[in-house]
Short mmCIF file of C-alpha atoms in Angstrom, two decimals:
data_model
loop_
_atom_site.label_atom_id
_atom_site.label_comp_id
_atom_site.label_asym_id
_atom_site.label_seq_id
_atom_site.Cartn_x
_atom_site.Cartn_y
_atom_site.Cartn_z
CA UNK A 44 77.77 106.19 89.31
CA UNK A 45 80.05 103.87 91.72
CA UNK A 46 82.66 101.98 89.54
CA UNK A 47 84.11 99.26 90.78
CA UNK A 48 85.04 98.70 94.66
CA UNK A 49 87.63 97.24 96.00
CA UNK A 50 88.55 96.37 99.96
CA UNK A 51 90.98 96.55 101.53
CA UNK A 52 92.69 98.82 99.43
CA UNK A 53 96.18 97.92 101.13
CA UNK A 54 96.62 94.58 103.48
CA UNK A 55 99.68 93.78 105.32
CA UNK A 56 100.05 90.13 106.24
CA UNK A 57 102.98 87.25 107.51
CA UNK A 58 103.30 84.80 105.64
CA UNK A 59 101.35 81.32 106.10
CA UNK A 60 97.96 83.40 106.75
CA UNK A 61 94.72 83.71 104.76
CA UNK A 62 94.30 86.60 102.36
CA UNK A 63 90.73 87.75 101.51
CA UNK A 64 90.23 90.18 98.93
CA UNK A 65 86.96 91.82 98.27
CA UNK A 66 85.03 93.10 95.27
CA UNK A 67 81.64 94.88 94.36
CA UNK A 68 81.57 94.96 89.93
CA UNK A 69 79.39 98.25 88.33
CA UNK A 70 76.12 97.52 88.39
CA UNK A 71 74.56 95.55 85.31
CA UNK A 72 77.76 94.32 84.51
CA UNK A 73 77.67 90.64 83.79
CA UNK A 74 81.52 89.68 83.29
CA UNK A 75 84.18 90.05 86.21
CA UNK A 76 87.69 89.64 86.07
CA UNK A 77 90.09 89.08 88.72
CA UNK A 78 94.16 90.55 87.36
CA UNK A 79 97.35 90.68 89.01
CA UNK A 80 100.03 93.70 88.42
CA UNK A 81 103.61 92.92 89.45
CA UNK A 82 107.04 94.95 87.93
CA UNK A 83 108.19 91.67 86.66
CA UNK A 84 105.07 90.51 84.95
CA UNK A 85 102.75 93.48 84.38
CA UNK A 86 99.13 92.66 84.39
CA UNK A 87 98.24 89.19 84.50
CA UNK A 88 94.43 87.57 84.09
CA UNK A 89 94.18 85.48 87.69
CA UNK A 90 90.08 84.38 86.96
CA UNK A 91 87.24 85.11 84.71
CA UNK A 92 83.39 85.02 85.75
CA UNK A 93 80.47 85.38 83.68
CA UNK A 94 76.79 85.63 85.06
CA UNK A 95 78.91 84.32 88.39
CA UNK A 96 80.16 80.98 86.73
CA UNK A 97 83.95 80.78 86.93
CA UNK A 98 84.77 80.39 82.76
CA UNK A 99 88.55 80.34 82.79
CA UNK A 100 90.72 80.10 86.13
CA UNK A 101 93.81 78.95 84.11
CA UNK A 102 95.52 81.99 85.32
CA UNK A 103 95.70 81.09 89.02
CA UNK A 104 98.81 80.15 90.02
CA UNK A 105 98.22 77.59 92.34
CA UNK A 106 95.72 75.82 94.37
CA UNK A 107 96.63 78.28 97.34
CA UNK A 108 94.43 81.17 95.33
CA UNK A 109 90.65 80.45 95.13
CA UNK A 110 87.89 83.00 94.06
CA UNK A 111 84.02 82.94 94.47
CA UNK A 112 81.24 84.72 93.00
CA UNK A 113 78.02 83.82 94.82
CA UNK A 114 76.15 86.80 93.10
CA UNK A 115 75.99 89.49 90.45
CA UNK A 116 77.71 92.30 93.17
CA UNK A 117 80.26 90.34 94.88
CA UNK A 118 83.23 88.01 94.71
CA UNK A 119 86.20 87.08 96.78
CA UNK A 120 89.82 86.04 95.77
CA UNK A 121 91.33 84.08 99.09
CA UNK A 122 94.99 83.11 99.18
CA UNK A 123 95.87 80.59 101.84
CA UNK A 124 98.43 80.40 103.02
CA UNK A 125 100.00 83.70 101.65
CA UNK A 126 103.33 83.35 100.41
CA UNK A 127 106.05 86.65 99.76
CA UNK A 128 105.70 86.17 96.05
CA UNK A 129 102.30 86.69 96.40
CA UNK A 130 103.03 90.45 97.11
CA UNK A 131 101.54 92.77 94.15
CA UNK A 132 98.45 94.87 93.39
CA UNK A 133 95.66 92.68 93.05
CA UNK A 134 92.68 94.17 90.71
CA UNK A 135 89.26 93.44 89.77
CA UNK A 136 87.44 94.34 86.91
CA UNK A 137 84.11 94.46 85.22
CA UNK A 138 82.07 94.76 81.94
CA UNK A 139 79.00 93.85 79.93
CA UNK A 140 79.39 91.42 77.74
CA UNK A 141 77.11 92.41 74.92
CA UNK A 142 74.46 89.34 73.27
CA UNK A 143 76.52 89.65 70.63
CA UNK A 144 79.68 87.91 72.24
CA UNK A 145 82.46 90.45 71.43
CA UNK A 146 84.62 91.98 73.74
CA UNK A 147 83.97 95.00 75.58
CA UNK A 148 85.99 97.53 77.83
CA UNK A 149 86.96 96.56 81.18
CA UNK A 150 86.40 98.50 83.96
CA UNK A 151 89.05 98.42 86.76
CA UNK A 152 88.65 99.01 90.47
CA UNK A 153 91.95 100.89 92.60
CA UNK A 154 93.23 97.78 93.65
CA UNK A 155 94.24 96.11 96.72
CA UNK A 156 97.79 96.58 97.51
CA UNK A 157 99.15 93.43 99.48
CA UNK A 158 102.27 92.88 100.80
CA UNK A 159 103.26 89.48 102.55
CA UNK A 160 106.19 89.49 104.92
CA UNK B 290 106.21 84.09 72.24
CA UNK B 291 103.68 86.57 71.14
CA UNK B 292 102.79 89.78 72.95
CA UNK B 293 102.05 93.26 73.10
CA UNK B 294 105.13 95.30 73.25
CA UNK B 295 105.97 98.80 73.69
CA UNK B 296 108.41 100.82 71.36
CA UNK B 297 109.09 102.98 74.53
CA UNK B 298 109.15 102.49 78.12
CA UNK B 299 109.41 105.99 78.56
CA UNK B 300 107.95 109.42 77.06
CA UNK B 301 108.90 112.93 77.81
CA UNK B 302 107.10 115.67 76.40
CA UNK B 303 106.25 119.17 76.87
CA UNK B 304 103.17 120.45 78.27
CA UNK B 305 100.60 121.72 75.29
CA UNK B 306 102.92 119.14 72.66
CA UNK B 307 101.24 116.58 71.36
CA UNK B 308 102.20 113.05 72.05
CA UNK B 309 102.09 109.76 70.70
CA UNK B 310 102.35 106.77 72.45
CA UNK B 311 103.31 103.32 70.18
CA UNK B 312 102.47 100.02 70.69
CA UNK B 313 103.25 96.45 68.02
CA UNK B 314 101.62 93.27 68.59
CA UNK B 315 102.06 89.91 66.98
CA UNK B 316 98.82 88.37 66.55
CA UNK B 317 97.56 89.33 63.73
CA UNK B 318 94.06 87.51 64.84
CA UNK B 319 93.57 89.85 67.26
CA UNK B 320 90.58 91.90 66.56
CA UNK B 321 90.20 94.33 69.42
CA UNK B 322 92.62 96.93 71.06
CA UNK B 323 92.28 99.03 73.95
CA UNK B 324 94.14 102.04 75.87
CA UNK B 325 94.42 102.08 79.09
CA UNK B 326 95.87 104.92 81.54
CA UNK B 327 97.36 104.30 84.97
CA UNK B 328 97.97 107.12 87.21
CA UNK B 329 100.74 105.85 90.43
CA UNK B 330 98.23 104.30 93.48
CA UNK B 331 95.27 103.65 90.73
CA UNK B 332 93.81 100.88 88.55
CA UNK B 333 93.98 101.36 84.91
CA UNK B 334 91.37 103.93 83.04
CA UNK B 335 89.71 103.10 79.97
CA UNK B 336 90.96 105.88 77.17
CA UNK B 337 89.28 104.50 73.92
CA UNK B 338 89.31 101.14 72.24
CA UNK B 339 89.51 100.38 68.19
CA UNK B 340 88.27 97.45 66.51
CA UNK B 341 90.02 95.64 63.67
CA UNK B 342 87.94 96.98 61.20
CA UNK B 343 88.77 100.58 61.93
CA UNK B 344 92.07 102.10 60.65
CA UNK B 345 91.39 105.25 63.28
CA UNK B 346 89.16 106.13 66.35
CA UNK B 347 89.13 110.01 67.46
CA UNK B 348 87.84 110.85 71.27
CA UNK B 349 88.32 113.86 73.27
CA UNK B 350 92.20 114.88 72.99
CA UNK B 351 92.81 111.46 71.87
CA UNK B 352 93.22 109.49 68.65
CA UNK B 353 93.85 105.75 68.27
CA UNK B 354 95.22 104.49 64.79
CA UNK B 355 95.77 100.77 63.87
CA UNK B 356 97.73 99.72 61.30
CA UNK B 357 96.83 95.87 60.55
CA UNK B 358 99.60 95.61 57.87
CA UNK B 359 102.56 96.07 59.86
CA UNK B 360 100.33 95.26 63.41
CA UNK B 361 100.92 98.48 65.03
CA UNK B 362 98.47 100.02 67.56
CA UNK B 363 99.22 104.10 68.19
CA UNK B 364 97.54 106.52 70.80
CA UNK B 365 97.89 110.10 70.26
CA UNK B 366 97.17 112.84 72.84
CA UNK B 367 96.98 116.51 71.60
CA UNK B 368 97.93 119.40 73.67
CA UNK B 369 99.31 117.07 76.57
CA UNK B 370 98.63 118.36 79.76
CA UNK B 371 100.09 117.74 83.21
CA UNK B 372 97.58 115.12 84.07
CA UNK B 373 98.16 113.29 80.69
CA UNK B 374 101.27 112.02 83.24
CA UNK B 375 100.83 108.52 83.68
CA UNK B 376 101.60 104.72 82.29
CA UNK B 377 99.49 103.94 78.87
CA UNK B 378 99.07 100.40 78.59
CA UNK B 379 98.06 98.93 74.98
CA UNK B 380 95.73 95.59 75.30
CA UNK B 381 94.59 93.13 72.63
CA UNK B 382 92.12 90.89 72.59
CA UNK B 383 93.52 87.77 71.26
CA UNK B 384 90.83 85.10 72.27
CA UNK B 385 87.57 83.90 69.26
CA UNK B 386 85.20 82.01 70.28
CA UNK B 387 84.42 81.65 73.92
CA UNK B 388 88.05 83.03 74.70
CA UNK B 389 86.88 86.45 73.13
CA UNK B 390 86.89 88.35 76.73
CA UNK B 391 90.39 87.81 77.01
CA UNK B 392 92.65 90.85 76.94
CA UNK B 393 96.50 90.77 77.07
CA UNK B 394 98.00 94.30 78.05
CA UNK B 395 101.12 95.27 76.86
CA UNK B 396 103.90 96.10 79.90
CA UNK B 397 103.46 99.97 79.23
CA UNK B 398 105.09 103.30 78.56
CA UNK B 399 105.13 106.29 80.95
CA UNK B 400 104.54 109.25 79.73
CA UNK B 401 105.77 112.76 81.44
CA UNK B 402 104.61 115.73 80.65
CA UNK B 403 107.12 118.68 81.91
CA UNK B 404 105.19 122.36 82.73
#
């Protein structure tokens, strides 16, 4: 079975232009999760969707970062404009949040390396 | 603050030792805990998870104990092998409620194993 995909897997971009990163969850999973891996800060929640409904984007930094989901096998995370600091491996994840509410395993895709210069 | 913190940042082991990889949290609320492993250039790779009312979890090669008394979260390997090389990252899931899908991951130890 496919886990999760990721594109690009590495993007190269100047600062002040739009960032688009793409992602495709398992199949069946209901729950998606956007993180963000630095050195500094480790892995860091970015957005939370559930059924496609955004639950909890209190980890975006800043109104530059945005993320869609308009259905069950896709969502975006856009950063415009791209800033230096935005540089770090961007991942998105998926699960199945069971009917009876607990948490479940995540499943991670390889990540999109970005670098802004 | 409170978070998931790592004894040590780095473990070096011989191949066919076993090894065991530490982890303390603070919130004692927290009632599910998961192991991740990242090899360099991938995303991190679910090991085995524990839930709060477990004291152990066995899977293949791998046992996770947690010890609610002293909040401390362990992941053993047995008979490391070279591809056991990578960085383990603890997670907890802190959130009730409707925050319950929220994990917070630990900043992770790497672990080489020598031939």
């Amino acid at each position: 079975d496919a886990g999760v995909i990721q594109s690009p897997r590495h993007e190269v971009t100047e600062m002040g232009q739009e960032v688009t990163l793409r992602c495709k969850p398992i199949s069946g999973h209901n729950s998606l999760f956007w993180y963000r891996q630095t050195m500094m800060r480790g892995l860091e929640l970015l957005i939370y969707f559930n059924n496609n409904v955004p639950i909890d984007d209190s980890g975006m930094p800043e109104d530059r970062f945005s993320a869609k989901m308009p259905n069950a096998s896709f969502s975006t995370l856009k950063i415009q404009p791209s800033e230096p600091r935005d540089s770090a491996v961007y991942f998105c994840a998926s699960s199945l949040k069971g009917s009876g509410g607990g948490p479940n395993e995540q499943y991670f895709g390889p990540g999109t390396r970005l670098t802004v210069t | 603050g409170e978070n998931v913190g790592l004894h040590l940042p780095t473990l070096s082991v011989q191949e066919g030792d076993n090894s065991i990889i530490n982890c303390a949290y603070s919130n004692s609320a927290s009632d599910y805990f998961i192991w991740y492993k990242q090899e360099s250039g991938k995303g991190p790779q679910f090991i085995i998870d524990i839930r709060s009312n477990m004291d152990k979890r066995q899977g293949q090669r791998v046992t996770v104990l947690l010890n609610k008394t002293v909040k401390h979260l362990s992941l053993q390997i047995a008979a490391t092998q070279p591809g056991d090389s990578a960085v383990y990252f603890c997670a907890e899931n802190r959130g009730s409620g409707g925050s319950n899908y929220k994990l917070t991951f630990g900043k992770g130890t790497l672990l080489t194993v020598n031939p």
